[in-house]
Coordinates of C-alpha atoms in Angstrom, one line a residue:
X100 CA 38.7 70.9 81.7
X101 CA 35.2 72.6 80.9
X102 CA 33.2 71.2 83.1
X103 CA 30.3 72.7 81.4
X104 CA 30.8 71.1 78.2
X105 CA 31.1 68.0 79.4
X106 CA 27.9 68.4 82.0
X107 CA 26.2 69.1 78.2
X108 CA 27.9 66.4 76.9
X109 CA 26.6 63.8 79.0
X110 CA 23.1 65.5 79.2
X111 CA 23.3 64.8 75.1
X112 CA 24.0 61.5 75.6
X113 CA 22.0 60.5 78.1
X114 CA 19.1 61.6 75.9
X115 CA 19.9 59.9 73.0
X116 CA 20.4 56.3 74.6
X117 CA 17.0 57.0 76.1
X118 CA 14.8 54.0 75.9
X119 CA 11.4 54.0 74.2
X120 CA 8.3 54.8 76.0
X121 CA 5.7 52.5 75.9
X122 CA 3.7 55.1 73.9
X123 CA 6.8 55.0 71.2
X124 CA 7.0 51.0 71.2
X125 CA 3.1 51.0 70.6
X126 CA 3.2 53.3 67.7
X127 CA 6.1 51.6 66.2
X128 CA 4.4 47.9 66.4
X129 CA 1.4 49.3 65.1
X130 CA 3.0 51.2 62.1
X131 CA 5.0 47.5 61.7
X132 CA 1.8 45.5 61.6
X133 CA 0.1 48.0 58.7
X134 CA 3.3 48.5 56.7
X135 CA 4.0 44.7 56.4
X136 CA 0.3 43.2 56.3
X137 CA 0.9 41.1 59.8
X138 CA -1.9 40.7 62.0
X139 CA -0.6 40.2 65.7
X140 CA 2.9 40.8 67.2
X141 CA 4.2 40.2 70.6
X142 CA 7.4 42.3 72.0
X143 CA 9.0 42.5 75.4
X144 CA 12.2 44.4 76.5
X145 CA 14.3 43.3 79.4
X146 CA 16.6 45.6 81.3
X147 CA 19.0 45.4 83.9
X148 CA 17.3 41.8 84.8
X149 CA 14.3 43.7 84.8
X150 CA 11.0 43.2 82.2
X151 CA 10.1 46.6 81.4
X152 CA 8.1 46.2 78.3
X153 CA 5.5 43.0 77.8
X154 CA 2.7 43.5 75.3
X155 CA 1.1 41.7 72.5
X156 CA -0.7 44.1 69.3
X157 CA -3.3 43.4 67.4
X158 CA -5.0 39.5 66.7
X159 CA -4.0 36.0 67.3
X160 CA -6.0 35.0 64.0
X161 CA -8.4 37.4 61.5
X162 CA -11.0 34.9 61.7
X163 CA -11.5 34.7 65.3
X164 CA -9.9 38.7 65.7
X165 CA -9.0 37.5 69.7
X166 CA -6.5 39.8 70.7
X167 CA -2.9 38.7 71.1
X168 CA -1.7 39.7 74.8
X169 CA 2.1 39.2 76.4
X170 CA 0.9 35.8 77.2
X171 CA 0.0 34.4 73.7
X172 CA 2.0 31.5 72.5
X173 CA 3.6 31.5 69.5
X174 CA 5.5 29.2 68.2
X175 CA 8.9 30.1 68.5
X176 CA 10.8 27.7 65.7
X177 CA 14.7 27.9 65.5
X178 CA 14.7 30.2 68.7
X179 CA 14.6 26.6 70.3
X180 CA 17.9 25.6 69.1
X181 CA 19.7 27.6 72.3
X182 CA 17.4 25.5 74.3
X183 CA 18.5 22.7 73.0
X184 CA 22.4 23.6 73.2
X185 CA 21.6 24.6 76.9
X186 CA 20.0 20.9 77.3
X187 CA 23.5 19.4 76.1
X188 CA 25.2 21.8 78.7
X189 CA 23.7 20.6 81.8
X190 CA 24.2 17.2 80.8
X191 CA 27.6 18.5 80.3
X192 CA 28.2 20.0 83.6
X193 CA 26.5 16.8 85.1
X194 CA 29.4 15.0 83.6
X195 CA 27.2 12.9 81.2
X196 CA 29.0 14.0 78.2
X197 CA 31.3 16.3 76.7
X198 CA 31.0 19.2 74.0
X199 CA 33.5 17.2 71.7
X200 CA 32.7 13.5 72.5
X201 CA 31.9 11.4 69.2
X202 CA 28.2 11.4 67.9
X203 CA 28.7 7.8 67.3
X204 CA 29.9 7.2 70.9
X205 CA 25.9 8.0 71.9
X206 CA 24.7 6.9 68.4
X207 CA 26.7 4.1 67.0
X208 CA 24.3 4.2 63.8
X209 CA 25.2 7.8 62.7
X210 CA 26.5 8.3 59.2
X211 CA 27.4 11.2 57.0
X212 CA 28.4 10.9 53.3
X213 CA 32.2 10.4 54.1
X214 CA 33.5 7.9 56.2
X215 CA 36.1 10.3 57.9
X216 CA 33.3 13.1 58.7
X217 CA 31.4 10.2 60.5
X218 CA 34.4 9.1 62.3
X219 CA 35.4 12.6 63.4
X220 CA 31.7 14.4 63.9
X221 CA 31.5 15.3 67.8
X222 CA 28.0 17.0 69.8
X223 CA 29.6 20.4 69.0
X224 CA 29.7 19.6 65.2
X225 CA 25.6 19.2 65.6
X226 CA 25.5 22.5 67.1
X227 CA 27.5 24.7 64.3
X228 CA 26.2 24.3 60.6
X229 CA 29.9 23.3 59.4
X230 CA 29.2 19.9 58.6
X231 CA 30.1 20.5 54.8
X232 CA 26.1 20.1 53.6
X233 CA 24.5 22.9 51.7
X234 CA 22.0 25.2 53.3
X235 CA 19.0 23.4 55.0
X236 CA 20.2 20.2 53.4
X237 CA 17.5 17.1 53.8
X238 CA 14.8 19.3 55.1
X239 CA 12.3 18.0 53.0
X240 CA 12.3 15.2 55.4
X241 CA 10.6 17.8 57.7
X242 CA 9.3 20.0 55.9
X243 CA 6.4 20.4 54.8
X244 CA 4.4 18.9 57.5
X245 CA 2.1 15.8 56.8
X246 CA 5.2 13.6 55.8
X247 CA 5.8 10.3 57.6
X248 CA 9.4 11.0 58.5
X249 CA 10.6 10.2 61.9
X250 CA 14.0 11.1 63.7
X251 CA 15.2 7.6 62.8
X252 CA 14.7 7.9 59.1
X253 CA 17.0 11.3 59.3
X254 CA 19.7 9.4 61.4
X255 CA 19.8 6.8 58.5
X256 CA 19.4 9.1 56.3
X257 CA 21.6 11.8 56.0
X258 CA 24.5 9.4 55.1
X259 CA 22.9 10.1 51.5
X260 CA 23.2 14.1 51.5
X261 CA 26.3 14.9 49.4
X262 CA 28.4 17.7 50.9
X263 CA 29.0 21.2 49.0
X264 CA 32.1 22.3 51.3
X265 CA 35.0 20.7 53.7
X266 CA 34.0 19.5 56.9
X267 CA 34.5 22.2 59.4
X268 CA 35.4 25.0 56.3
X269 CA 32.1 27.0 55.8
X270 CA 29.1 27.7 57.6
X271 CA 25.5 26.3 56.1
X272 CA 22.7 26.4 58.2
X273 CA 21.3 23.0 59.6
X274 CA 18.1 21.6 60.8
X275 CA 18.6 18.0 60.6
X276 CA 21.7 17.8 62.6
X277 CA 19.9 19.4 65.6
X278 CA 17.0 17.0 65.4
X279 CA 20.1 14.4 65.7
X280 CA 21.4 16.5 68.7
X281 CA 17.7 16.1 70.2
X282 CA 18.2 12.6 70.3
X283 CA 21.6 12.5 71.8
X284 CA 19.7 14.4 74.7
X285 CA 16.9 11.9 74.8
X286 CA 19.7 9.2 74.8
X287 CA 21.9 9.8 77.6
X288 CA 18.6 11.9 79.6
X289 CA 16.7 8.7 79.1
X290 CA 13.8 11.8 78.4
X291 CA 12.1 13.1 75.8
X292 CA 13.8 16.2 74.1
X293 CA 10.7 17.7 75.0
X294 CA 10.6 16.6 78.5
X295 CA 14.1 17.8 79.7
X296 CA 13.7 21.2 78.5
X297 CA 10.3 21.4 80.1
X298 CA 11.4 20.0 83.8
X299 CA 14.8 21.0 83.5
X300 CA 14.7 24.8 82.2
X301 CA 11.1 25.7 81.7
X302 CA 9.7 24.7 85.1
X303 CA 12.9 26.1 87.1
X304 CA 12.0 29.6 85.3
X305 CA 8.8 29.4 85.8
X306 CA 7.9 29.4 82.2
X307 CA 4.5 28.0 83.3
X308 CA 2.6 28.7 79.7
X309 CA 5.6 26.9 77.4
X310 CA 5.5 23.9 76.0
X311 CA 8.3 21.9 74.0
X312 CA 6.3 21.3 71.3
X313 CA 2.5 21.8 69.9
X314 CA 1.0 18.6 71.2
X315 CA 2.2 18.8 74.5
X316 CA -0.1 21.7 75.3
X317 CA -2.9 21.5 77.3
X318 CA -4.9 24.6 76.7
X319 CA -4.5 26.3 73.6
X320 CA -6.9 28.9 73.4
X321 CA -4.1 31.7 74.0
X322 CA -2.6 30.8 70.8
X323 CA -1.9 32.5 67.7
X324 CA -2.9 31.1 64.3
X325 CA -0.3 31.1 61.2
X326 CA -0.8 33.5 58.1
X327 CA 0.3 33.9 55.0
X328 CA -0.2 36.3 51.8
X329 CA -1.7 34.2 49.2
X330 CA -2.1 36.0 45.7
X331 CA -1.9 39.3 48.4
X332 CA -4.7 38.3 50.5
X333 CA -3.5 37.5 53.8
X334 CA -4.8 33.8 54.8
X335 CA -4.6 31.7 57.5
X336 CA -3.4 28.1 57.1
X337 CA -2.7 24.8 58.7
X338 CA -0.5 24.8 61.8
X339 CA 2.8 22.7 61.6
X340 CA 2.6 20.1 64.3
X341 CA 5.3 17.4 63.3
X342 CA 7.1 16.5 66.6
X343 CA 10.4 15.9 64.4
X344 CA 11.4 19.0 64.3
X345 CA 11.0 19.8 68.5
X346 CA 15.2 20.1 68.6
X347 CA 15.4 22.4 66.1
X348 CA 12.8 24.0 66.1
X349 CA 9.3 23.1 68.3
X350 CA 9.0 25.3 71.5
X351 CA 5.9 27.2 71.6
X352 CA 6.1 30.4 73.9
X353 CA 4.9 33.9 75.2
X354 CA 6.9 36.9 75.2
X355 CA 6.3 37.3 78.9
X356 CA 8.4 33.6 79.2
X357 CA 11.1 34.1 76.8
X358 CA 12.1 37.3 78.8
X359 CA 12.8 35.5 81.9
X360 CA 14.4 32.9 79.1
X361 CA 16.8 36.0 78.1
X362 CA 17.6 37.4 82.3
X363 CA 19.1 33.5 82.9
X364 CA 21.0 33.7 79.8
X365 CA 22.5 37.4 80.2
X366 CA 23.0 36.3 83.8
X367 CA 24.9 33.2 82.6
X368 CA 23.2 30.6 83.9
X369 CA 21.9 31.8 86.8
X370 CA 17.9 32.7 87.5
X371 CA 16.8 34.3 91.2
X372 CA 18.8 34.4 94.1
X373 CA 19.6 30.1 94.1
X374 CA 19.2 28.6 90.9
X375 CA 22.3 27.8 88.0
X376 CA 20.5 26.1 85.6
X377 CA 23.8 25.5 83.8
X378 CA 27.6 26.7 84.4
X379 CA 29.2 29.9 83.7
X380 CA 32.2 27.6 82.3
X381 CA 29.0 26.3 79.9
X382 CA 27.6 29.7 78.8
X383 CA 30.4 30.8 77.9
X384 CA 31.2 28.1 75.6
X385 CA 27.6 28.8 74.0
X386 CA 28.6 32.1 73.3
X387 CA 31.7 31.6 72.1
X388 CA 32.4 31.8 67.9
X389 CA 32.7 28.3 67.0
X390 CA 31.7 29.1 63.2
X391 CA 32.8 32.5 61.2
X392 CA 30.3 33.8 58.8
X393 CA 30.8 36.2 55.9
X394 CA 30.7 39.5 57.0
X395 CA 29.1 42.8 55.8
X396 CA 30.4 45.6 58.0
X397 CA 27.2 48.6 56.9
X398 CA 26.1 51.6 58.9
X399 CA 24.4 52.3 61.4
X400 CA 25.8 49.0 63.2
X401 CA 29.6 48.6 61.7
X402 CA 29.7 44.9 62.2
X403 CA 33.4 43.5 62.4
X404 CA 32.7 40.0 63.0
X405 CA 29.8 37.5 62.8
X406 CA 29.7 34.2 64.0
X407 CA 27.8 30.7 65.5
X408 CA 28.0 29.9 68.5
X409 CA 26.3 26.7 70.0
X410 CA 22.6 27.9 69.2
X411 CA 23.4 31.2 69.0
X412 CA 24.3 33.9 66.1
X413 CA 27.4 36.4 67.5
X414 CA 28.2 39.6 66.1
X415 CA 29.3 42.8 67.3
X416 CA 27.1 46.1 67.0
X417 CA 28.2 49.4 67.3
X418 CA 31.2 48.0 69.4
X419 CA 29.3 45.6 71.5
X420 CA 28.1 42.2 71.4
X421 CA 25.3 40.8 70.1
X422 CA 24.0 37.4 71.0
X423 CA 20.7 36.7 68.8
X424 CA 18.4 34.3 66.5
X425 CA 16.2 34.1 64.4
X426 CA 13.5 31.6 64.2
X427 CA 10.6 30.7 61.0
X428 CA 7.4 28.3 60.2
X429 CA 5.1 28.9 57.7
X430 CA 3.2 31.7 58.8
X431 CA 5.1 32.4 62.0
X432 CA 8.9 34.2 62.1
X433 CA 10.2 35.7 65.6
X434 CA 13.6 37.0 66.9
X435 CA 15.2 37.0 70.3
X436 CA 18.2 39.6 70.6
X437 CA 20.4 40.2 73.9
X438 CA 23.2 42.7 74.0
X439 CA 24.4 41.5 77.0
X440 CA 27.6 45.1 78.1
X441 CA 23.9 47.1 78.4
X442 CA 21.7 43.8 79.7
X443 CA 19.4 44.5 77.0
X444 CA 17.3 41.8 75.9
X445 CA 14.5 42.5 72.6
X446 CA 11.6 39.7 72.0
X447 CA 9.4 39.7 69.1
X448 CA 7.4 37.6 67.8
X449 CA 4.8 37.3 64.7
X450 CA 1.9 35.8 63.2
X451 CA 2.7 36.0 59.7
X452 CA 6.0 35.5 58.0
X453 CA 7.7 38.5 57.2
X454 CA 11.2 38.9 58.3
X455 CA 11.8 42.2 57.7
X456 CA 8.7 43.3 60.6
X457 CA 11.0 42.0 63.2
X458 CA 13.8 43.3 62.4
X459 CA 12.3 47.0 61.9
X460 CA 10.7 46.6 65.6
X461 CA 14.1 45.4 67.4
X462 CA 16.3 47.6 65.1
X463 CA 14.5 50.6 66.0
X464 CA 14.2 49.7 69.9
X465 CA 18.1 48.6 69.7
X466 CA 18.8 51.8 68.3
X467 CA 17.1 54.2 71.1
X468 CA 20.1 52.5 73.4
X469 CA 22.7 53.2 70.9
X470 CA 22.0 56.6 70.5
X471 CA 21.2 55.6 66.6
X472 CA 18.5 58.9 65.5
X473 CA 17.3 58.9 61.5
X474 CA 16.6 55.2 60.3
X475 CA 13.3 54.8 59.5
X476 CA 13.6 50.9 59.5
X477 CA 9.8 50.1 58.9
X478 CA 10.2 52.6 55.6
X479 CA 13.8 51.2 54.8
X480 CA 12.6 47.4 55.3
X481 CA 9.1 47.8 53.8
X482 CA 11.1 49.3 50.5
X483 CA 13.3 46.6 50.5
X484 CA 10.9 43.9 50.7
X485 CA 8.8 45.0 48.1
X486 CA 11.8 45.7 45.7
X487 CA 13.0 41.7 46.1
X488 CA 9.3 40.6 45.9
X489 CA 9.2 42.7 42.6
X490 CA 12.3 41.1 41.5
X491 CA 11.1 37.6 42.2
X492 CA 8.0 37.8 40.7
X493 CA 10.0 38.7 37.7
X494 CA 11.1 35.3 37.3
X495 CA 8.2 33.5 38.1
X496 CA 6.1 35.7 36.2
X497 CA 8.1 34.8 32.7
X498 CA 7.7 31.1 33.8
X499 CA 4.2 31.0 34.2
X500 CA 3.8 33.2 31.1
X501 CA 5.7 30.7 28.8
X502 CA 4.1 27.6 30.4
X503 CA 0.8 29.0 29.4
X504 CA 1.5 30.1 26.2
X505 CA 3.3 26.2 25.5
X506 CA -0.2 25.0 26.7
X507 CA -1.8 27.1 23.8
X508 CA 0.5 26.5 21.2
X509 CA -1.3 23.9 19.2
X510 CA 1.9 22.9 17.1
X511 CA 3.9 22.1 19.9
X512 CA 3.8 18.1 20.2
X513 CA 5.0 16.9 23.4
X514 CA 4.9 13.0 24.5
X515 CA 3.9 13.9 28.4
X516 CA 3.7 9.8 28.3
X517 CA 7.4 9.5 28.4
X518 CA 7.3 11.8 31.6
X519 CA 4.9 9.0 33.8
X520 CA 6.3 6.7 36.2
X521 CA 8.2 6.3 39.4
X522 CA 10.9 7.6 40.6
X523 CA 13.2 7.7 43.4
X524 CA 15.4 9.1 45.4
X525 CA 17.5 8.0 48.3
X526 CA 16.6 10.2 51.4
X527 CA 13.2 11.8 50.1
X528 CA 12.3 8.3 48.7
X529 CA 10.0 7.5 46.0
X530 CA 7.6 10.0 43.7
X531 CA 4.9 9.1 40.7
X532 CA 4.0 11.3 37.9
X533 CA 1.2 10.1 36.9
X534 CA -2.0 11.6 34.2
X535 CA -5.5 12.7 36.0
X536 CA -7.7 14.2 34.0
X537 CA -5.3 15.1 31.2
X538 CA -3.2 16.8 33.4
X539 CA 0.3 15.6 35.3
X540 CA 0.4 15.2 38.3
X541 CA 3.8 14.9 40.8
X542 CA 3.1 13.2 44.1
X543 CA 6.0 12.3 46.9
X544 CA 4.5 9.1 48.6
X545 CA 6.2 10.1 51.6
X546 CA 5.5 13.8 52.1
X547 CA 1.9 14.1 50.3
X548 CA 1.3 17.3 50.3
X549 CA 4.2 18.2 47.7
X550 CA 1.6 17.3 45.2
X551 CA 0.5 19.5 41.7
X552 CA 0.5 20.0 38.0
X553 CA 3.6 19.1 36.0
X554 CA 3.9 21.2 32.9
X555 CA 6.0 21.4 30.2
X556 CA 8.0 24.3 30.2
X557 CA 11.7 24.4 27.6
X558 CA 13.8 21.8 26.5
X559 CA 14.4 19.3 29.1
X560 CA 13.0 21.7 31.9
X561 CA 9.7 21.6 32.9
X562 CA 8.0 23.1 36.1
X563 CA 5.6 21.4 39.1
X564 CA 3.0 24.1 40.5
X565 CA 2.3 23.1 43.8
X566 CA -2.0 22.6 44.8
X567 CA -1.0 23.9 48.0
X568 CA -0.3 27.8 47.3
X569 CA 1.3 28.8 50.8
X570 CA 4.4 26.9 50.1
X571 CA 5.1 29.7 47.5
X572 CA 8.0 27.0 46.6
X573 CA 7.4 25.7 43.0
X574 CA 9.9 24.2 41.2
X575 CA 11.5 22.9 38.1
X576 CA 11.9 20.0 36.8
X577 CA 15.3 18.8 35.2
X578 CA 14.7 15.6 33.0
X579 CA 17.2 13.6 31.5
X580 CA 15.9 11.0 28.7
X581 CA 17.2 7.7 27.4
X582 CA 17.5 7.2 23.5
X583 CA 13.6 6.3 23.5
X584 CA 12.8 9.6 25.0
X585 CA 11.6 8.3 27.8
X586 CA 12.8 10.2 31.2
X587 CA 15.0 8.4 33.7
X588 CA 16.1 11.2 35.9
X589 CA 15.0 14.1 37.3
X590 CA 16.6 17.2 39.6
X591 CA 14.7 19.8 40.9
X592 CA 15.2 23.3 42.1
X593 CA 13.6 26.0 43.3
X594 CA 12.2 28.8 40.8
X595 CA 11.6 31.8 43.2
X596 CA 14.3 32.9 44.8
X597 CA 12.3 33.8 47.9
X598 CA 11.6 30.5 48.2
X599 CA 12.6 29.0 51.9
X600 CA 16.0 27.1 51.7
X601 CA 13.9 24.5 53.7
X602 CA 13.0 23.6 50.0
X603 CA 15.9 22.1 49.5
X604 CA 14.9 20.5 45.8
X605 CA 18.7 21.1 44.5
X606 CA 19.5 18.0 46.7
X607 CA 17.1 15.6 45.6
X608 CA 18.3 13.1 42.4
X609 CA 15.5 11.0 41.1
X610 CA 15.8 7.8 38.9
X611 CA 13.3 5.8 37.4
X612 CA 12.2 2.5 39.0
X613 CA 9.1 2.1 37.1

């Protein structure tokens, strides 16, 4: 053997799994925050059980420009979902219930669509997005805030959300049946979903500054504000506060918490010398595939296999596994990432709504222990971005174009008349069009802030443009008309396709009752 080859050898790749400095973190954050218009981001790095990176950049809001520091809430949205999977396993190893025990046996009013999936659906079904609805299916019931939904009105509910898949054949991410899983917890806990997390996982890892949701916090003047680009000007706007979301998706949190958040999970269950929050038998059934996702298997990472597990995405990366998620609100996105073979664990977590900045700050600080040199991720996402921005303003641009050239065109006679009334339908509930000042005007009674302009766009189709412009969600109308051309149905769907799958328009079905 040449022992001096393989000296080299090792020198080589010692160097290239090297970690990031703190200097090289800060100059990639920083070149993140320009290159993607966000202004305040939070990152820590955990290694070996240790935290050896904890920082926040730039400003919790551009109004107040208060800096952001590693103790700066944010709120952390879908990341909660492994918080509440971990909730069901210490029930779960408290022998309070099991992963595959009926919904019904803990909620006897539970109901989906078909009679057999209701029959059949267990806790673990509530965890996995294979429940046969479409992506993000009912959750305009929590989405936008300022609705008067409640986690009752989902329970009864979602018996009316038609499936798009078998049961169990096909994953599509799910809100609603977490917010369902929240109240199991609060059922058999006899606690608020809130509550347990807090005294049962928070307060054990001494996640002092967390809260399970916005209104439970006491002080919140370390906390970030939400932004979003509005016509390109970055703006800030209202703060989501609904409690009905806390299950899926209500935690708010620092970057200093979440990475003692990531040492208990990568040390299955277990936090200091004394405390197992919850089984190793229980972790790794959360970390298990339960749900296969369509794979792309791309350089530099060659993924083989992606997966759910219960509140966590699984896939492998450059041989080893990745346990990860993603989490979004209006104006906030963050990501938690743990490759648990090098007890690496990657927080980040953002003011403003850009995907792609998180992944170019944990790609890049995943690569460095990879040994992964070249990729410019900032450059590579900051191309792509703009490229399907470009694309989707392609669409909406003609839209806009041909709805205000029909406005203009004086020989084009259309009967809006025929278009007023109510409608309803079954989950959302009921909606007016109605005229104000010679204009329409769509309003849902139940969620009032999907309110705008109705306009007249080709054949049957016309469009809604929404007063509130940070939804960036408008949408078309579908109208079906009786023989006296007046309209007794209408479906909707989404015109951009950047728009949030939380806009989940394709599942609504209106008919007149007025």
């Amino acid at each position: 053997m040449n022992y001096k080859f393989t000296f080299l050898f090792l020198l080589i790749g010692l160097s290239l799994s090297a970690q990031m400095s703190e200097t090289q973190i800060d100059a990639l954050v920083n070149k993140t925050m320009t290159s993607f218009n966000v202004p305040g981001i939070a990152v820590a790095v955990v290694k070996d059980g240790k935290v050896i990176h904890s920082k926040g950049y730039g400003v919790k809001s551009i109004i107040t420009k208060q800096k952001v520091d590693e103790n700066t809430l944010f709120g952390i949205a879908s990341n909660s979902k492994a918080f509440t999977a971990a909730s069901l396993a210490i029930l779960i190893d408290e022998g309070k219930l099991d992963w595959d025990d009926k919904v019904t046996k803990y909620i006897p009013e539970f109901k989906m669509y078909n009679d057999y999936v209701t029959n059949e659906f267990t806790i673990r079904d509530l965890l996995t997005h294979r429940s046969g609805l479409g992506l993000g299916a009912g959750d305009l019931m929590i989405w936008p805030d300022g609705h008067d939904f409640t986690p009752k009105d989902i329970i009864n509910n979602i018996q009316y959300l038609k499936p798009v898949s078998g049961f169990r054949t096909k994953y599509d991410y799910d809100n609603l049946l977490y917010v369902i899983a929240g109240e199991v917890i609060e059922r058999v806990s006899k606690q608020s979903w809130a509550e347990f997390i807090e005294t049962r996982i928070m307060k054990p890892l001494e996640m002092n500054n967390s809260v399970g949701t916005w209104s439970r916090l006491k002080d919140t003047t370390n906390t970030i504000v939400p932004h979003v680009p509005i016509d390109g000007k970055l703006k800030v706007i209202t703060r989501y506060k609904s409690r009905i979301m806390d299950a899926a998706g209500g935690i708010y949190s620092s970057v200093n918490d979440l990475s003692k958040w990531m040492i208990l999970q990568m040390n299955k269950g277990k936090y200091g010398n004394n405390q197992q929050l919850f089984s190793a038998k229980q972790h790794a059934e959360m970390w298990s595939p339960q749900t296969i996702l369509p794979n792309r298997t791309t350089a530099p990472y060659n993924t083989l296999f992606r997966a759910y597990g219960l509140g966590w995405q699984l896939q492998d990366v450059k041989g080893k596994l990745q346990v990860s998620h993603t989490g979004g609100l209006e104006g906030i996105v963050t990501q938690t990432i743990m490759i648990p073979e090098l007890q690496l664990g990657i927080v980040v977590l953002t003011n403003q709504q850009s995907g792609a900045a998180f992944n170019a700050i944990s790609n890049t600080i995943k690569d460095s222990y990879f040994g992964i040199s070249g990729e410019d991720w900032v450059a590579k996402l900051s191309k792509q971005s703009q490229s399907n921005e470009t694309e989707a303003n392609k669409v909406t641009d003609e839209v806009w174009q041909a709805v205000t050239k029909n406005k203009l065109d004086k020989n084009l006679k259309i009967d809006y008349s025929k278009v007023i009334g109510t409608f309803k339908d079954n989950w959302l509930g009921e909606i007016t069009i109605t005229e104000k000042k010679k204009k329409l005007i769509f309003t849902s009674k139940r969620s009032p802030k999907l309110t705008g302009e109705v306009s007249f766009y080709k054949d049957n189709t016309y469009v809604v443009r929404w007063f509130n412009r940070y939804f960036d969600a408008d949408a078309y109308l579908y109208i079906t008309f009786d023989n006296l051309g007046f309209a007794t149905n209408i479906k909707m769907k989404p015109i951009s396709p950047l728009t949030d799958f939380s806009y989940d328009f394709q599942d609504l079905d209106f008919n007149r009752i007025k």
